[in-house]
Amino acid sequence: MDTQEILKKVRKVEIKTRRLSANIFAGQYHSAFKGRGMAFSEVREYQFGDDVRDIDWNVTARFHRPYVKVFEEERELTVMLLIDVSGSLDFGTEVQTKRDMVTEIAATLAFSAIQNNDKIGVIFFSDKIEKYIPPKKGRKHILYIIREMLDFKPESRKTDVRQAIEFLTSVSKRRCTAFVLSDFYVRQDFEQSLIIGNRKHDIVAIQVYDRRAKELPDVGLMKVVDSETGFEQYIDTSSKKLRNAYSKYWANRQNNLMETFNRSNVDNISIATNEDYVRSLLMLFKKRS
């Protein structure tokens, strides 16, 4: 992809996702993702119903009547996008690949973040950390992130979510909100890393999948390739038994994944490439508000 083509694509993604952020997500994002905590704002006289633990004893002693500390929420967040760049994201049988949808969702979240004056950083991962972009503010920074998402060439085609989460916990010293965007086509168990990571940070999992991962079409003999290992084989999709086994395998995998998220207390959504991700994100934001 040449530079002009990349810039054209960046602009296209920006126009679509920036509009979504401004018109749809601004309020929902603000209420769904809280700041780091409470910051001291001022003192005022004690009123009936105030928490006695908030009494400022120094000011109280000086004025001989009770005063309480008033706190307000620190709105500024650091948002980290953990983006899966493994080979399986190149798959897509609908209008777009999983990678295309991940890019749009990530860009939408990024523009929502800067509208709230939040910093945004990125970790590109496969079965290793491919690239780390430290958190910064501003449109220029986001356009750089989008360009990287569109044109990044990973060194590995495999996936290891565990490594990405462990890297997040080591590199982000302060609490942040971290979105993990992946198809979660993983072979390693990452639950323990997720539990530890979610204690330190606020982790949200966004799964993007193609509907053909759920069900095989009846099209006779088909060549299938594992995009992460390169393993190839022919399967007979006219076999009802095979199609049922395939659907059952998907359902079991999804159940295990959802149980992992639930046990780790991680909010999550699953979005198919033929679905409207706007609706899914709004549902996620609403659930968290």
PDB file of N, CA, C and O in Angstrom, residues 47-117:
ATOM      1  N   GLN A  47     -22.745  19.778  56.630  1.00  0.00           N
ATOM      2  CA  GLN A  47     -24.207  19.791  56.506  1.00  0.00           C
ATOM      3  C   GLN A  47     -24.738  18.452  56.971  1.00  0.00           C
ATOM      4  O   GLN A  47     -24.049  17.426  56.872  1.00  0.00           O
ATOM      5  N   PHE A  48     -25.959  18.453  57.465  1.00  0.00           N
ATOM      6  CA  PHE A  48     -26.565  17.207  57.941  1.00  0.00           C
ATOM      7  C   PHE A  48     -26.536  16.150  56.825  1.00  0.00           C
ATOM      8  O   PHE A  48     -26.913  16.426  55.693  1.00  0.00           O
ATOM      9  N   GLY A  49     -26.057  14.971  57.142  1.00  0.00           N
ATOM     10  CA  GLY A  49     -25.993  13.889  56.151  1.00  0.00           C
ATOM     11  C   GLY A  49     -24.601  13.687  55.570  1.00  0.00           C
ATOM     12  O   GLY A  49     -24.330  12.672  54.917  1.00  0.00           O
ATOM     13  N   ASP A  50     -23.674  14.664  55.780  1.00  0.00           N
ATOM     14  CA  ASP A  50     -22.300  14.498  55.289  1.00  0.00           C
ATOM     15  C   ASP A  50     -21.607  13.356  56.029  1.00  0.00           C
ATOM     16  O   ASP A  50     -21.900  13.085  57.204  1.00  0.00           O
ATOM     17  N   ASP A  51     -20.691  12.716  55.339  1.00  0.00           N
ATOM     18  CA  ASP A  51     -19.922  11.628  55.933  1.00  0.00           C
ATOM     19  C   ASP A  51     -18.895  12.220  56.907  1.00  0.00           C
ATOM     20  O   ASP A  51     -18.081  13.071  56.533  1.00  0.00           O
ATOM     21  N   VAL A  52     -18.941  11.777  58.177  1.00  0.00           N
ATOM     22  CA  VAL A  52     -18.032  12.328  59.193  1.00  0.00           C
ATOM     23  C   VAL A  52     -16.567  12.043  58.860  1.00  0.00           C
ATOM     24  O   VAL A  52     -15.664  12.744  59.323  1.00  0.00           O
ATOM     25  N   ARG A  53     -16.320  11.021  57.999  1.00  0.00           N
ATOM     26  CA  ARG A  53     -14.946  10.694  57.612  1.00  0.00           C
ATOM     27  C   ARG A  53     -14.330  11.771  56.725  1.00  0.00           C
ATOM     28  O   ARG A  53     -13.113  11.823  56.536  1.00  0.00           O
ATOM     29  N   ASP A  54     -15.209  12.648  56.166  1.00  0.00           N
ATOM     30  CA  ASP A  54     -14.713  13.720  55.291  1.00  0.00           C
ATOM     31  C   ASP A  54     -14.415  15.011  56.057  1.00  0.00           C
ATOM     32  O   ASP A  54     -14.029  16.017  55.456  1.00  0.00           O
ATOM     33  N   ILE A  55     -14.584  14.997  57.383  1.00  0.00           N
ATOM     34  CA  ILE A  55     -14.325  16.221  58.169  1.00  0.00           C
ATOM     35  C   ILE A  55     -12.838  16.572  58.092  1.00  0.00           C
ATOM     36  O   ILE A  55     -11.966  15.719  58.255  1.00  0.00           O
ATOM     37  N   ASP A  56     -12.577  17.840  57.802  1.00  0.00           N
ATOM     38  CA  ASP A  56     -11.202  18.355  57.805  1.00  0.00           C
ATOM     39  C   ASP A  56     -10.945  18.919  59.203  1.00  0.00           C
ATOM     40  O   ASP A  56     -11.409  20.001  59.560  1.00  0.00           O
ATOM     41  N   TRP A  57     -10.198  18.160  60.008  1.00  0.00           N
ATOM     42  CA  TRP A  57     -10.042  18.507  61.421  1.00  0.00           C
ATOM     43  C   TRP A  57      -9.203  19.768  61.620  1.00  0.00           C
ATOM     44  O   TRP A  57      -9.412  20.503  62.584  1.00  0.00           O
ATOM     45  N   ASN A  58      -8.262  20.026  60.727  1.00  0.00           N
ATOM     46  CA  ASN A  58      -7.444  21.248  60.847  1.00  0.00           C
ATOM     47  C   ASN A  58      -8.297  22.500  60.677  1.00  0.00           C
ATOM     48  O   ASN A  58      -8.209  23.447  61.469  1.00  0.00           O
ATOM     49  N   VAL A  59      -9.120  22.521  59.608  1.00  0.00           N
ATOM     50  CA  VAL A  59      -9.989  23.676  59.342  1.00  0.00           C
ATOM     51  C   VAL A  59     -11.055  23.785  60.428  1.00  0.00           C
ATOM     52  O   VAL A  59     -11.390  24.888  60.892  1.00  0.00           O
ATOM     53  N   THR A  60     -11.584  22.655  60.868  1.00  0.00           N
ATOM     54  CA  THR A  60     -12.603  22.618  61.928  1.00  0.00           C
ATOM     55  C   THR A  60     -12.062  23.254  63.215  1.00  0.00           C
ATOM     56  O   THR A  60     -12.738  24.062  63.864  1.00  0.00           O
ATOM     57  N   ALA A  61     -10.819  22.886  63.560  1.00  0.00           N
ATOM     58  CA  ALA A  61     -10.201  23.424  64.785  1.00  0.00           C
ATOM     59  C   ALA A  61      -9.973  24.930  64.669  1.00  0.00           C
ATOM     60  O   ALA A  61     -10.137  25.684  65.646  1.00  0.00           O
ATOM     61  N   ARG A  62      -9.606  25.385  63.447  1.00  0.00           N
ATOM     62  CA  ARG A  62      -9.306  26.800  63.244  1.00  0.00           C
ATOM     63  C   ARG A  62     -10.561  27.669  63.373  1.00  0.00           C
ATOM     64  O   ARG A  62     -10.524  28.771  63.916  1.00  0.00           O
ATOM     65  N   PHE A  63     -11.711  27.162  62.848  1.00  0.00           N
ATOM     66  CA  PHE A  63     -12.936  27.981  62.818  1.00  0.00           C
ATOM     67  C   PHE A  63     -13.952  27.579  63.888  1.00  0.00           C
ATOM     68  O   PHE A  63     -15.040  28.134  63.966  1.00  0.00           O
ATOM     69  N   HIS A  64     -13.592  26.574  64.670  1.00  0.00           N
ATOM     70  CA  HIS A  64     -14.431  26.140  65.797  1.00  0.00           C
ATOM     71  C   HIS A  64     -15.820  25.669  65.380  1.00  0.00           C
ATOM     72  O   HIS A  64     -16.783  25.784  66.128  1.00  0.00           O
ATOM     73  N   ARG A  65     -15.940  25.230  64.147  1.00  0.00           N
ATOM     74  CA  ARG A  65     -17.163  24.558  63.690  1.00  0.00           C
ATOM     75  C   ARG A  65     -16.770  23.589  62.584  1.00  0.00           C
ATOM     76  O   ARG A  65     -15.760  23.811  61.900  1.00  0.00           O
ATOM     77  N   PRO A  66     -17.559  22.520  62.404  1.00  0.00           N
ATOM     78  CA  PRO A  66     -17.116  21.453  61.498  1.00  0.00           C
ATOM     79  C   PRO A  66     -17.120  21.838  60.014  1.00  0.00           C
ATOM     80  O   PRO A  66     -18.078  22.439  59.517  1.00  0.00           O
ATOM     81  N   TYR A  67     -16.023  21.491  59.329  1.00  0.00           N
ATOM     82  CA  TYR A  67     -15.893  21.645  57.876  1.00  0.00           C
ATOM     83  C   TYR A  67     -15.561  20.287  57.272  1.00  0.00           C
ATOM     84  O   TYR A  67     -14.887  19.455  57.904  1.00  0.00           O
ATOM     85  N   VAL A  68     -16.045  20.082  56.064  1.00  0.00           N
ATOM     86  CA  VAL A  68     -15.743  18.807  55.373  1.00  0.00           C
ATOM     87  C   VAL A  68     -14.995  19.084  54.076  1.00  0.00           C
ATOM     88  O   VAL A  68     -15.137  20.148  53.471  1.00  0.00           O
ATOM     89  N   LYS A  69     -14.182  18.098  53.677  1.00  0.00           N
ATOM     90  CA  LYS A  69     -13.487  18.170  52.386  1.00  0.00           C
ATOM     91  C   LYS A  69     -14.462  17.756  51.290  1.00  0.00           C
ATOM     92  O   LYS A  69     -15.223  16.793  51.452  1.00  0.00           O
ATOM     93  N   VAL A  70     -14.434  18.491  50.192  1.00  0.00           N
ATOM     94  CA  VAL A  70     -15.269  18.155  49.034  1.00  0.00           C
ATOM     95  C   VAL A  70     -14.346  17.597  47.946  1.00  0.00           C
ATOM     96  O   VAL A  70     -13.305  18.188  47.649  1.00  0.00           O
ATOM     97  N   PHE A  71     -14.751  16.461  47.396  1.00  0.00           N
ATOM     98  CA  PHE A  71     -13.949  15.818  46.357  1.00  0.00           C
ATOM     99  C   PHE A  71     -14.704  15.832  45.041  1.00  0.00           C
ATOM    100  O   PHE A  71     -15.942  15.851  45.015  1.00  0.00           O
ATOM    101  N   GLU A  72     -13.981  15.823  43.954  1.00  0.00           N
ATOM    102  CA  GLU A  72     -14.621  15.660  42.646  1.00  0.00           C
ATOM    103  C   GLU A  72     -13.844  14.623  41.845  1.00  0.00           C
ATOM    104  O   GLU A  72     -12.648  14.399  42.073  1.00  0.00           O
ATOM    105  N   GLU A  73     -14.558  14.016  40.928  1.00  0.00           N
ATOM    106  CA  GLU A  73     -13.940  12.951  40.141  1.00  0.00           C
ATOM    107  C   GLU A  73     -12.863  13.511  39.204  1.00  0.00           C
ATOM    108  O   GLU A  73     -13.063  14.522  38.550  1.00  0.00           O
ATOM    109  N   GLU A  74     -11.716  12.851  39.187  1.00  0.00           N
ATOM    110  CA  GLU A  74     -10.680  13.195  38.208  1.00  0.00           C
ATOM    111  C   GLU A  74     -11.090  12.590  36.881  1.00  0.00           C
ATOM    112  O   GLU A  74     -11.157  11.381  36.737  1.00  0.00           O
ATOM    113  N   ARG A  75     -11.400  13.465  35.910  1.00  0.00           N
ATOM    114  CA  ARG A  75     -11.956  12.950  34.662  1.00  0.00           C
ATOM    115  C   ARG A  75     -10.904  12.381  33.716  1.00  0.00           C
ATOM    116  O   ARG A  75     -11.192  11.509  32.913  1.00  0.00           O
ATOM    117  N   GLU A  76      -9.683  12.899  33.806  1.00  0.00           N
ATOM    118  CA  GLU A  76      -8.710  12.484  32.807  1.00  0.00           C
ATOM    119  C   GLU A  76      -8.339  11.013  32.956  1.00  0.00           C
ATOM    120  O   GLU A  76      -7.956  10.543  34.010  1.00  0.00           O
ATOM    121  N   LEU A  77      -8.485  10.296  31.872  1.00  0.00           N
ATOM    122  CA  LEU A  77      -8.157   8.874  31.836  1.00  0.00           C
ATOM    123  C   LEU A  77      -6.957   8.628  30.935  1.00  0.00           C
ATOM    124  O   LEU A  77      -6.661   9.425  30.055  1.00  0.00           O
ATOM    125  N   THR A  78      -6.316   7.512  31.175  1.00  0.00           N
ATOM    126  CA  THR A  78      -5.406   6.979  30.163  1.00  0.00           C
ATOM    127  C   THR A  78      -6.111   5.757  29.580  1.00  0.00           C
ATOM    128  O   THR A  78      -6.534   4.869  30.323  1.00  0.00           O
ATOM    129  N   VAL A  79      -6.270   5.747  28.274  1.00  0.00           N
ATOM    130  CA  VAL A  79      -6.923   4.633  27.581  1.00  0.00           C
ATOM    131  C   VAL A  79      -5.866   3.886  26.773  1.00  0.00           C
ATOM    132  O   VAL A  79      -5.121   4.497  26.011  1.00  0.00           O
ATOM    133  N   MET A  80      -5.808   2.579  26.963  1.00  0.00           N
ATOM    134  CA  MET A  80      -4.891   1.748  26.187  1.00  0.00           C
ATOM    135  C   MET A  80      -5.696   0.831  25.275  1.00  0.00           C
ATOM    136  O   MET A  80      -6.673   0.214  25.707  1.00  0.00           O
ATOM    137  N   LEU A  81      -5.296   0.754  24.013  1.00  0.00           N
ATOM    138  CA  LEU A  81      -5.908  -0.179  23.057  1.00  0.00           C
ATOM    139  C   LEU A  81      -4.929  -1.330  22.842  1.00  0.00           C
ATOM    140  O   LEU A  81      -3.811  -1.113  22.377  1.00  0.00           O
ATOM    141  N   LEU A  82      -5.332  -2.531  23.222  1.00  0.00           N
ATOM    142  CA  LEU A  82      -4.516  -3.722  22.982  1.00  0.00           C
ATOM    143  C   LEU A  82      -5.075  -4.384  21.720  1.00  0.00           C
ATOM    144  O   LEU A  82      -6.169  -4.979  21.746  1.00  0.00           O
ATOM    145  N   ILE A  83      -4.354  -4.244  20.610  1.00  0.00           N
ATOM    146  CA  ILE A  83      -4.892  -4.634  19.306  1.00  0.00           C
ATOM    147  C   ILE A  83      -4.194  -5.882  18.775  1.00  0.00           C
ATOM    148  O   ILE A  83      -2.973  -5.899  18.576  1.00  0.00           O
ATOM    149  N   ASP A  84      -4.989  -6.908  18.549  1.00  0.00           N
ATOM    150  CA  ASP A  84      -4.511  -8.177  17.981  1.00  0.00           C
ATOM    151  C   ASP A  84      -4.172  -7.963  16.500  1.00  0.00           C
ATOM    152  O   ASP A  84      -5.019  -7.524  15.724  1.00  0.00           O
ATOM    153  N   VAL A  85      -2.920  -8.251  16.125  1.00  0.00           N
ATOM    154  CA  VAL A  85      -2.512  -8.091  14.719  1.00  0.00           C
ATOM    155  C   VAL A  85      -2.096  -9.446  14.119  1.00  0.00           C
ATOM    156  O   VAL A  85      -1.374  -9.501  13.134  1.00  0.00           O
ATOM    157  N   SER A  86      -2.571 -10.542  14.722  1.00  0.00           N
ATOM    158  CA  SER A  86      -2.217 -11.880  14.239  1.00  0.00           C
ATOM    159  C   SER A  86      -2.913 -12.207  12.919  1.00  0.00           C
ATOM    160  O   SER A  86      -3.818 -11.490  12.482  1.00  0.00           O
ATOM    161  N   GLY A  87      -2.499 -13.300  12.310  1.00  0.00           N
ATOM    162  CA  GLY A  87      -2.982 -13.677  10.982  1.00  0.00           C
ATOM    163  C   GLY A  87      -4.473 -13.915  10.885  1.00  0.00           C
ATOM    164  O   GLY A  87      -5.091 -13.661   9.839  1.00  0.00           O
ATOM    165  N   SER A  88      -5.096 -14.413  11.958  1.00  0.00           N
ATOM    166  CA  SER A  88      -6.524 -14.756  11.893  1.00  0.00           C
ATOM    167  C   SER A  88      -7.418 -13.534  11.697  1.00  0.00           C
ATOM    168  O   SER A  88      -8.566 -13.664  11.274  1.00  0.00           O
ATOM    169  N   LEU A  89      -6.898 -12.345  11.989  1.00  0.00           N
ATOM    170  CA  LEU A  89      -7.697 -11.114  11.819  1.00  0.00           C
ATOM    171  C   LEU A  89      -7.890 -10.747  10.351  1.00  0.00           C
ATOM    172  O   LEU A  89      -8.746  -9.924  10.014  1.00  0.00           O
ATOM    173  N   ASP A  90      -7.106 -11.358   9.442  1.00  0.00           N
ATOM    174  CA  ASP A  90      -7.240 -11.052   8.012  1.00  0.00           C
ATOM    175  C   ASP A  90      -8.436 -11.742   7.379  1.00  0.00           C
ATOM    176  O   ASP A  90      -8.769 -11.482   6.223  1.00  0.00           O
ATOM    177  N   PHE A  91      -9.088 -12.630   8.137  1.00  0.00           N
ATOM    178  CA  PHE A  91     -10.208 -13.393   7.598  1.00  0.00           C
ATOM    179  C   PHE A  91     -11.487 -12.554   7.560  1.00  0.00           C
ATOM    180  O   PHE A  91     -11.753 -11.768   8.457  1.00  0.00           O
ATOM    181  N   GLY A  92     -12.273 -12.749   6.490  1.00  0.00           N
ATOM    182  CA  GLY A  92     -13.564 -12.070   6.399  1.00  0.00           C
ATOM    183  C   GLY A  92     -14.357 -12.566   5.209  1.00  0.00           C
ATOM    184  O   GLY A  92     -13.848 -12.609   4.097  1.00  0.00           O
ATOM    185  N   THR A  93     -15.606 -12.971   5.469  1.00  0.00           N
ATOM    186  CA  THR A  93     -16.460 -13.442   4.369  1.00  0.00           C
ATOM    187  C   THR A  93     -17.604 -12.455   4.108  1.00  0.00           C
ATOM    188  O   THR A  93     -18.432 -12.675   3.244  1.00  0.00           O
ATOM    189  N   GLU A  94     -17.641 -11.369   4.904  1.00  0.00           N
ATOM    190  CA  GLU A  94     -18.714 -10.381   4.764  1.00  0.00           C
ATOM    191  C   GLU A  94     -18.162  -9.135   4.068  1.00  0.00           C
ATOM    192  O   GLU A  94     -17.224  -9.209   3.294  1.00  0.00           O
ATOM    193  N   VAL A  95     -18.723  -7.983   4.410  1.00  0.00           N
ATOM    194  CA  VAL A  95     -18.304  -6.751   3.742  1.00  0.00           C
ATOM    195  C   VAL A  95     -16.903  -6.305   4.133  1.00  0.00           C
ATOM    196  O   VAL A  95     -16.270  -5.521   3.440  1.00  0.00           O
ATOM    197  N   GLN A  96     -16.411  -6.794   5.275  1.00  0.00           N
ATOM    198  CA  GLN A  96     -15.072  -6.404   5.708  1.00  0.00           C
ATOM    199  C   GLN A  96     -14.411  -7.521   6.503  1.00  0.00           C
ATOM    200  O   GLN A  96     -15.079  -8.430   6.988  1.00  0.00           O
ATOM    201  N   THR A  97     -13.086  -7.448   6.616  1.00  0.00           N
ATOM    202  CA  THR A  97     -12.358  -8.427   7.422  1.00  0.00           C
ATOM    203  C   THR A  97     -12.482  -8.056   8.904  1.00  0.00           C
ATOM    204  O   THR A  97     -12.900  -6.947   9.246  1.00  0.00           O
ATOM    205  N   LYS A  98     -12.067  -8.993   9.752  1.00  0.00           N
ATOM    206  CA  LYS A  98     -12.059  -8.713  11.185  1.00  0.00           C
ATOM    207  C   LYS A  98     -11.108  -7.553  11.476  1.00  0.00           C
ATOM    208  O   LYS A  98     -11.395  -6.701  12.327  1.00  0.00           O
ATOM    209  N   ARG A  99      -9.982  -7.508  10.758  1.00  0.00           N
ATOM    210  CA  ARG A  99      -9.013  -6.432  10.976  1.00  0.00           C
ATOM    211  C   ARG A  99      -9.624  -5.055  10.659  1.00  0.00           C
ATOM    212  O   ARG A  99      -9.384  -4.086  11.370  1.00  0.00           O
ATOM    213  N   ASP A 100     -10.403  -4.975   9.564  1.00  0.00           N
ATOM    214  CA  ASP A 100     -11.057  -3.713   9.201  1.00  0.00           C
ATOM    215  C   ASP A 100     -11.975  -3.231  10.317  1.00  0.00           C
ATOM    216  O   ASP A 100     -11.984  -2.053  10.674  1.00  0.00           O
ATOM    217  N   MET A 101     -12.759  -4.169  10.864  1.00  0.00           N
ATOM    218  CA  MET A 101     -13.704  -3.789  11.919  1.00  0.00           C
ATOM    219  C   MET A 101     -12.966  -3.386  13.191  1.00  0.00           C
ATOM    220  O   MET A 101     -13.339  -2.400  13.838  1.00  0.00           O
ATOM    221  N   VAL A 102     -11.918  -4.124  13.543  1.00  0.00           N
ATOM    222  CA  VAL A 102     -11.110  -3.786  14.728  1.00  0.00           C
ATOM    223  C   VAL A 102     -10.546  -2.368  14.581  1.00  0.00           C
ATOM    224  O   VAL A 102     -10.564  -1.581  15.528  1.00  0.00           O
ATOM    225  N   THR A 103     -10.068  -2.040  13.380  1.00  0.00           N
ATOM    226  CA  THR A 103      -9.509  -0.707  13.122  1.00  0.00           C
ATOM    227  C   THR A 103     -10.562   0.378  13.344  1.00  0.00           C
ATOM    228  O   THR A 103     -10.296   1.400  13.983  1.00  0.00           O
ATOM    229  N   GLU A 104     -11.767   0.160  12.817  1.00  0.00           N
ATOM    230  CA  GLU A 104     -12.840   1.156  12.971  1.00  0.00           C
ATOM    231  C   GLU A 104     -13.252   1.323  14.429  1.00  0.00           C
ATOM    232  O   GLU A 104     -13.449   2.437  14.907  1.00  0.00           O
ATOM    233  N   ILE A 105     -13.389   0.200  15.144  1.00  0.00           N
ATOM    234  CA  ILE A 105     -13.789   0.268  16.561  1.00  0.00           C
ATOM    235  C   ILE A 105     -12.707   0.989  17.366  1.00  0.00           C
ATOM    236  O   ILE A 105     -13.001   1.862  18.183  1.00  0.00           O
ATOM    237  N   ALA A 106     -11.453   0.632  17.118  1.00  0.00           N
ATOM    238  CA  ALA A 106     -10.334   1.264  17.839  1.00  0.00           C
ATOM    239  C   ALA A 106     -10.291   2.767  17.573  1.00  0.00           C
ATOM    240  O   ALA A 106     -10.081   3.561  18.497  1.00  0.00           O
ATOM    241  N   ALA A 107     -10.497   3.153  16.323  1.00  0.00           N
ATOM    242  CA  ALA A 107     -10.488   4.580  15.969  1.00  0.00           C
ATOM    243  C   ALA A 107     -11.647   5.319  16.642  1.00  0.00           C
ATOM    244  O   ALA A 107     -11.484   6.444  17.129  1.00  0.00           O
ATOM    245  N   THR A 108     -12.809   4.689  16.681  1.00  0.00           N
ATOM    246  CA  THR A 108     -13.981   5.292  17.334  1.00  0.00           C
ATOM    247  C   THR A 108     -13.712   5.511  18.823  1.00  0.00           C
ATOM    248  O   THR A 108     -14.011   6.573  19.377  1.00  0.00           O
ATOM    249  N   LEU A 109     -13.136   4.504  19.472  1.00  0.00           N
ATOM    250  CA  LEU A 109     -12.804   4.621  20.898  1.00  0.00           C
ATOM    251  C   LEU A 109     -11.751   5.714  21.115  1.00  0.00           C
ATOM    252  O   LEU A 109     -11.823   6.484  22.076  1.00  0.00           O
ATOM    253  N   ALA A 110     -10.785   5.787  20.198  1.00  0.00           N
ATOM    254  CA  ALA A 110      -9.717   6.784  20.311  1.00  0.00           C
ATOM    255  C   ALA A 110     -10.269   8.203  20.210  1.00  0.00           C
ATOM    256  O   ALA A 110      -9.917   9.079  21.014  1.00  0.00           O
ATOM    257  N   PHE A 111     -11.149   8.449  19.232  1.00  0.00           N
ATOM    258  CA  PHE A 111     -11.737   9.782  19.085  1.00  0.00           C
ATOM    259  C   PHE A 111     -12.656  10.117  20.260  1.00  0.00           C
ATOM    260  O   PHE A 111     -12.719  11.264  20.699  1.00  0.00           O
ATOM    261  N   SER A 112     -13.364   9.099  20.796  1.00  0.00           N
ATOM    262  CA  SER A 112     -14.197   9.320  21.986  1.00  0.00           C
ATOM    263  C   SER A 112     -13.317   9.732  23.156  1.00  0.00           C
ATOM    264  O   SER A 112     -13.681  10.599  23.955  1.00  0.00           O
ATOM    265  N   ALA A 113     -12.140   9.103  23.255  1.00  0.00           N
ATOM    266  CA  ALA A 113     -11.216   9.398  24.353  1.00  0.00           C
ATOM    267  C   ALA A 113     -10.690  10.825  24.288  1.00  0.00           C
ATOM    268  O   ALA A 113     -10.686  11.540  25.294  1.00  0.00           O
ATOM    269  N   ILE A 114     -10.246  11.263  23.084  1.00  0.00           N
ATOM    270  CA  ILE A 114      -9.657  12.617  23.036  1.00  0.00           C
ATOM    271  C   ILE A 114     -10.711  13.706  23.191  1.00  0.00           C
ATOM    272  O   ILE A 114     -10.404  14.811  23.609  1.00  0.00           O
ATOM    273  N   GLN A 115     -11.970  13.393  22.867  1.00  0.00           N
ATOM    274  CA  GLN A 115     -13.029  14.378  23.107  1.00  0.00           C
ATOM    275  C   GLN A 115     -13.241  14.607  24.603  1.00  0.00           C
ATOM    276  O   GLN A 115     -13.771  15.621  25.020  1.00  0.00           O
ATOM    277  N   ASN A 116     -12.819  13.621  25.402  1.00  0.00           N
ATOM    278  CA  ASN A 116     -12.891  13.754  26.860  1.00  0.00           C
ATOM    279  C   ASN A 116     -11.538  14.130  27.458  1.00  0.00           C
ATOM    280  O   ASN A 116     -11.315  13.989  28.650  1.00  0.00           O
ATOM    281  N   ASN A 117     -10.625  14.574  26.571  1.00  0.00           N
ATOM    282  CA  ASN A 117      -9.290  15.001  26.996  1.00  0.00           C
ATOM    283  C   ASN A 117      -8.485  13.871  27.639  1.00  0.00           C
ATOM    284  O   ASN A 117      -7.668  14.092  28.528  1.00  0.00           O
TER     285      ASN A 117
END
